[in-house]
PDB file of C-alpha atoms and ligand atoms in Angstrom:
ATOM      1  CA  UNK X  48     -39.332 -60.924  70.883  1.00 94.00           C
ATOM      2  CA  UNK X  49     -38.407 -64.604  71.796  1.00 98.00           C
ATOM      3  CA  UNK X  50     -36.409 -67.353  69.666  1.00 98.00           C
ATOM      4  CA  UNK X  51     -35.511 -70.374  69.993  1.00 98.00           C
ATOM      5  CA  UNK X  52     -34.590 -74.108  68.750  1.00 98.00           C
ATOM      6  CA  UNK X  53     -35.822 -77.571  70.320  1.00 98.00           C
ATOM      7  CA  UNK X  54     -33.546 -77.041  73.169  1.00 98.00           C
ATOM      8  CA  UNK X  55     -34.666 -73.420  74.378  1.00 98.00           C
ATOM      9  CA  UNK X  56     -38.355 -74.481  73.445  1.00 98.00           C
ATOM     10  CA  UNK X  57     -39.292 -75.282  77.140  1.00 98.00           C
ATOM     11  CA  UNK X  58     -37.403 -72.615  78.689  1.00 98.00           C
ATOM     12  CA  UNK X  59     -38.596 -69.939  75.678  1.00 98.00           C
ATOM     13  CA  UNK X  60     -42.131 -70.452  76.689  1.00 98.00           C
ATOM     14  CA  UNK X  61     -41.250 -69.768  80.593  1.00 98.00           C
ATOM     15  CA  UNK X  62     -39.671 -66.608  79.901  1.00 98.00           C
ATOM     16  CA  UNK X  63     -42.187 -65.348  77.532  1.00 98.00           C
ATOM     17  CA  UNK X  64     -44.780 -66.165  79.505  1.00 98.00           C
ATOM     18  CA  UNK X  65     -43.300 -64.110  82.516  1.00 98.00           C
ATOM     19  CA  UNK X  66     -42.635 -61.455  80.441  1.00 97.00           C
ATOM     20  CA  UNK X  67     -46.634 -61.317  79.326  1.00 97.00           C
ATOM     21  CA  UNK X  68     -47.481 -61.386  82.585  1.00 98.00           C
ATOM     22  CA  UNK X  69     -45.151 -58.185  82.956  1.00 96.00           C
ATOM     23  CA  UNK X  70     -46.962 -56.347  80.353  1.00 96.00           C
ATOM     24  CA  UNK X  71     -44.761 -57.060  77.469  1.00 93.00           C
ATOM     25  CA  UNK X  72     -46.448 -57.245  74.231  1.00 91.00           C
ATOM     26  CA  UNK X  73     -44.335 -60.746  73.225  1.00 95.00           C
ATOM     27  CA  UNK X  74     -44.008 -62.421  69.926  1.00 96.00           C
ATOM     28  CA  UNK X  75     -42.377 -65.901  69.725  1.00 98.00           C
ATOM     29  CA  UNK X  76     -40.291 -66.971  66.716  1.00 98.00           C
ATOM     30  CA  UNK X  77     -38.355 -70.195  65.999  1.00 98.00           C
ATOM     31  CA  UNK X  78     -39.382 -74.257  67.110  1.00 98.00           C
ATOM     32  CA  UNK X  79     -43.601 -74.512  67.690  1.00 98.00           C
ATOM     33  CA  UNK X  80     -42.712 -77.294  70.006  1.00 98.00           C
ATOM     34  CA  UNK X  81     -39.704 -80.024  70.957  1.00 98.00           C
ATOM     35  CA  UNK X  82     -39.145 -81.214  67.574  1.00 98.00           C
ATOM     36  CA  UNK X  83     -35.380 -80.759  65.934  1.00 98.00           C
ATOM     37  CA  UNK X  84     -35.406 -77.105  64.698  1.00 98.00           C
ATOM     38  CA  UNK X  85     -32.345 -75.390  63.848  1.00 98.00           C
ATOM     39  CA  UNK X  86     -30.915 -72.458  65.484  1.00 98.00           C
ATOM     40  CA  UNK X  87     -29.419 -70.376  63.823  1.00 98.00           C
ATOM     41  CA  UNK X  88     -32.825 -69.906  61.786  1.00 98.00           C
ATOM     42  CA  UNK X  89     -34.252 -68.970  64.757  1.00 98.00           C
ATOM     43  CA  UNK X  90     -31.513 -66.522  65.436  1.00 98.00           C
ATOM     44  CA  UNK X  91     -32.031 -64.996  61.826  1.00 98.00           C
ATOM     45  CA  UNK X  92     -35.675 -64.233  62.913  1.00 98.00           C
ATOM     46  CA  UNK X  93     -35.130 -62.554  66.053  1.00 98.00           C
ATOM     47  CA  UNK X  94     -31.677 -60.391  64.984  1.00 97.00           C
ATOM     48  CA  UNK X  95     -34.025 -58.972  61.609  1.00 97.00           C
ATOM     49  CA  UNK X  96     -36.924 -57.921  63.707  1.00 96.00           C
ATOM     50  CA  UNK X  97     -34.709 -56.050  66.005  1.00 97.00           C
ATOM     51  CA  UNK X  98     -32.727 -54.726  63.671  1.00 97.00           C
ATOM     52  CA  UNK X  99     -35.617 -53.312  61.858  1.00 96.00           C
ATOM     53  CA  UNK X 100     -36.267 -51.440  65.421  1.00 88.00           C
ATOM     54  CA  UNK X 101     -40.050 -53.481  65.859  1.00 83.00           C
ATOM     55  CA  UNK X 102     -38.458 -54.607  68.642  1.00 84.00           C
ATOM     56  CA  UNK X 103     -35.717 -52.858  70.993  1.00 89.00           C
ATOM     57  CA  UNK X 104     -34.840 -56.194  72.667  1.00 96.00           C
ATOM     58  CA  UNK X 105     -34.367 -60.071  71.620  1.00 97.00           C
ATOM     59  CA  UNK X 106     -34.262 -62.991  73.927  1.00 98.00           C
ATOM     60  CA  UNK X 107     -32.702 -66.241  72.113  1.00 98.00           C
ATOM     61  CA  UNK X 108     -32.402 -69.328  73.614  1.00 99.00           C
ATOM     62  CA  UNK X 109     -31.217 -72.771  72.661  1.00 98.00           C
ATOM     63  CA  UNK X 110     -28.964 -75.337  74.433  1.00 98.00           C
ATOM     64  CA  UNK X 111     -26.520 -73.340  75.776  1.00 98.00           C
ATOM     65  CA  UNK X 112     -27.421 -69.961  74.285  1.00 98.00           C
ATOM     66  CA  UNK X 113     -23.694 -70.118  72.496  1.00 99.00           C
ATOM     67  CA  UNK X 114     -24.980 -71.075  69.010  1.00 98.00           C
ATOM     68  CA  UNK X 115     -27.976 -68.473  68.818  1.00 99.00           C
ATOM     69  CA  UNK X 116     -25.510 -65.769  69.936  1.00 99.00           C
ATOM     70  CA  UNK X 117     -22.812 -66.445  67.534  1.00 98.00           C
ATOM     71  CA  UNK X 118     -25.163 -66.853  64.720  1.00 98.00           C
ATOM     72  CA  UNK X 119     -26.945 -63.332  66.090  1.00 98.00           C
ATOM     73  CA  UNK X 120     -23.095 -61.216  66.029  1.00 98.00           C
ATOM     74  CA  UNK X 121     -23.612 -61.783  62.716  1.00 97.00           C
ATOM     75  CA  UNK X 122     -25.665 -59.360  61.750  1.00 97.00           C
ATOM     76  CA  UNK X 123     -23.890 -55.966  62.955  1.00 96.00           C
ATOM     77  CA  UNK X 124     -25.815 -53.852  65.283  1.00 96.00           C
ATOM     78  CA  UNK X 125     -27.072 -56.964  66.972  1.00 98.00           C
ATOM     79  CA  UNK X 126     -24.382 -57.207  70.139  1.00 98.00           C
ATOM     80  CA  UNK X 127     -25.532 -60.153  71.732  1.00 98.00           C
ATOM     81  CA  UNK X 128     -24.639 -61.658  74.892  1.00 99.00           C
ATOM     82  CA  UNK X 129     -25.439 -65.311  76.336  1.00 99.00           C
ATOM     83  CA  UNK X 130     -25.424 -64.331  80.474  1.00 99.00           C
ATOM     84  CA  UNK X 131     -25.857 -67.256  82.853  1.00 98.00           C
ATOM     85  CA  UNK X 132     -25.892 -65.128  85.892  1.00 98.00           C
ATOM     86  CA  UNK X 133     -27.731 -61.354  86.733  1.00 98.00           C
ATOM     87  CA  UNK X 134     -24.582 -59.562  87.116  1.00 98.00           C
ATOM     88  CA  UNK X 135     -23.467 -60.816  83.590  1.00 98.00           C
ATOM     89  CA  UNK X 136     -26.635 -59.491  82.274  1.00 98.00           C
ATOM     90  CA  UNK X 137     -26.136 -55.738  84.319  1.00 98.00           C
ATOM     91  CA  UNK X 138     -22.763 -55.803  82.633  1.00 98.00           C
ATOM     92  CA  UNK X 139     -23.985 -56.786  79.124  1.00 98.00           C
ATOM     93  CA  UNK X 140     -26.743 -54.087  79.070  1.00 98.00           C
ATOM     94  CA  UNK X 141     -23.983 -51.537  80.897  1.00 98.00           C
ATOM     95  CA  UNK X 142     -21.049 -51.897  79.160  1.00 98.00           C
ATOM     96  CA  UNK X 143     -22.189 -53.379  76.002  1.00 98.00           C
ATOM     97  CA  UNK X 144     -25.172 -52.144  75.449  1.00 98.00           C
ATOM     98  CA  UNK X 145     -26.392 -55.725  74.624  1.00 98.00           C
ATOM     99  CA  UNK X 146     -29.749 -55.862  72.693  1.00 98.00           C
ATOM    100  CA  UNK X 147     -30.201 -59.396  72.651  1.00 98.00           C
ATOM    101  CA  UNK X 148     -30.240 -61.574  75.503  1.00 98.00           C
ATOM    102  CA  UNK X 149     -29.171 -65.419  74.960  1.00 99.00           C
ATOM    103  CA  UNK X 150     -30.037 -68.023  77.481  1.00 99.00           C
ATOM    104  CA  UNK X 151     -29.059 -71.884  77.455  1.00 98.00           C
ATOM    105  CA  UNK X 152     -32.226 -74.032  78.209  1.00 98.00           C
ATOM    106  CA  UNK X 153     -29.619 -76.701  79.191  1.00 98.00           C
ATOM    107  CA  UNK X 154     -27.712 -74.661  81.821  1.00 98.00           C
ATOM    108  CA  UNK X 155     -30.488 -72.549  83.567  1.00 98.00           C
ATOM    109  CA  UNK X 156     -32.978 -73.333  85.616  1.00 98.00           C
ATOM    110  CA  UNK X 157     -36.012 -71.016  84.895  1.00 98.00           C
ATOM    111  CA  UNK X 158     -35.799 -68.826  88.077  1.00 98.00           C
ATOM    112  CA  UNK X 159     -32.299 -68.469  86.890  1.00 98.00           C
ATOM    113  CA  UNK X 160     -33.255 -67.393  83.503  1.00 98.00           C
ATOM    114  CA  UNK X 161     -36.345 -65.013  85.181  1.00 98.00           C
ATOM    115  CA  UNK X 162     -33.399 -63.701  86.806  1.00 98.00           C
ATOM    116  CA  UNK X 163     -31.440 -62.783  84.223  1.00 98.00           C
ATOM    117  CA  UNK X 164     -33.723 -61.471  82.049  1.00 98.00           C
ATOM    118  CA  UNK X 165     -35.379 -59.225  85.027  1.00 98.00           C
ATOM    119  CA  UNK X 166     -31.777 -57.693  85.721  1.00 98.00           C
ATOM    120  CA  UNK X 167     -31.338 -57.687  81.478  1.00 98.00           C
ATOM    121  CA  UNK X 168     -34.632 -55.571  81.071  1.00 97.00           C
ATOM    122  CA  UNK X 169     -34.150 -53.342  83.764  1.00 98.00           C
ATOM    123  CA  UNK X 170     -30.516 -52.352  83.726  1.00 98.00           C
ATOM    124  CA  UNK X 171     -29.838 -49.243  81.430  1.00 98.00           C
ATOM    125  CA  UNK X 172     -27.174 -48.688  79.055  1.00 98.00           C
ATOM    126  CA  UNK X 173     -23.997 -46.662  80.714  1.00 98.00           C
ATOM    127  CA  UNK X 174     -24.029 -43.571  78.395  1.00 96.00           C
ATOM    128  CA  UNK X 175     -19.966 -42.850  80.001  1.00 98.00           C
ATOM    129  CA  UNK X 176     -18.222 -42.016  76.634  1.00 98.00           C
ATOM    130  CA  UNK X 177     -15.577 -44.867  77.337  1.00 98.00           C
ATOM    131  CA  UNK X 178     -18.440 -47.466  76.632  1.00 98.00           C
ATOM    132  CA  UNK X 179     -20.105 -45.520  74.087  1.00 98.00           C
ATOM    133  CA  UNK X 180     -16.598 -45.932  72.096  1.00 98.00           C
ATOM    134  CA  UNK X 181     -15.997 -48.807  72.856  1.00 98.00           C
ATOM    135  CA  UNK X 182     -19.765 -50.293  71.676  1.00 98.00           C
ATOM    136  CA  UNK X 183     -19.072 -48.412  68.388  1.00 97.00           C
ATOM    137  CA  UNK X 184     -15.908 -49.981  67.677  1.00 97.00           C
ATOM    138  CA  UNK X 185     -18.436 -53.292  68.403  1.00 97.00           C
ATOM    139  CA  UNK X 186     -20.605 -52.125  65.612  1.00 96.00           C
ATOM    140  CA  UNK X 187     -17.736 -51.128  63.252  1.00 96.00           C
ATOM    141  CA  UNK X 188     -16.962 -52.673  59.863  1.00 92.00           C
ATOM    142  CA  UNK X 189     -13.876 -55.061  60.808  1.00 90.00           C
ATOM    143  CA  UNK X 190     -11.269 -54.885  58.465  1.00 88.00           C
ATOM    144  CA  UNK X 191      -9.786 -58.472  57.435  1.00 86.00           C
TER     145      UNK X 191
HETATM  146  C1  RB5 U 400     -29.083 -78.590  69.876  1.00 64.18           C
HETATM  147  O1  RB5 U 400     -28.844 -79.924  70.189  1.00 64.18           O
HETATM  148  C2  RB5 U 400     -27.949 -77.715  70.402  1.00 64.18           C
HETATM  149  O2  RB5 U 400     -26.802 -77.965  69.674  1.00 64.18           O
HETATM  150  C3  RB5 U 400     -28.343 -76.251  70.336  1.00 64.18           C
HETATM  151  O3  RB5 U 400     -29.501 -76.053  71.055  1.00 64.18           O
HETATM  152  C4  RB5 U 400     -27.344 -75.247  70.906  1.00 64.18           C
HETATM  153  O4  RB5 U 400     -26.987 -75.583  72.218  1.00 64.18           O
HETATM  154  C5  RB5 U 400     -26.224 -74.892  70.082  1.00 64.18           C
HETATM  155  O5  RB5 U 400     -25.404 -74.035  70.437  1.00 64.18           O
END
């Protein structure tokens, strides 16, 4: 499942189209095109879908992949992560057991963002029960 505004528009369709050619059965949410759309819409679509398990992954992307992401921790269960290299994206998926990936059309090139998303897809979540506490304290009501 891809997102994103006018920004990630261009580097959406790049990723989503690599990830067809992977096999992928992708569905792309958010701006048709390069005209003004506004994130955190976008973000909206892609944190229901996953939540509602039809998807076990998101990709967002706008600008700088900051505004999709904080819109996405929103919605708990989503722990999202904008990763501008592949070891930030092992470390997401590892440690956080990220489940939406947020790129910055702006900042990446799109080998960069291939890249990223590769290492996102295939690095598994580290089941050690220090993470798995720490990812539920993530997902826990916060009290404020
Ligand atoms: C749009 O100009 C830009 O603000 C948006 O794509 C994103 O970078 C926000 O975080």
């Amino acid at each position: 499942m891809f997102g994103s505004d006018h920004a990630g528009f261009q580097l959406r369709s790049h990723v989503a189209e690599w990830s067809r050619e992977q096999g992928h059965d992708v569905l792309e949410v958010g701006a048709p095109d390069e005209t003004s759309y506004d994130y955190p819409n976008a973000a909206d679509l892609v944190a229901k879908l996953v939540l509602s398990q039809e998807r076990e992954f998101g990709v967002l992307v706008c600008g700088t992949g900051i505004g999709v992401c904080i819109r996405a921790n929103r919605y708990r269960g989503i722990r999202a992560a904008d990763c501008t290299s592949e070891e930030m994206a092992v470390l997401a998926r590892q440690h956080n057991a990220a489940n939406v990936l947020c790129l910055g059309g702006r900042i990446l090139s799109k080998g960069q963002a291939v890249s990223i998303l590769r290492a996102f897809l295939e690095t598994p979540v580290d089941t050690a029960e220090r993470h798995a506490r720490r990812v539920a304290m993530l997902d826990a009501e916060v009290d404020h």
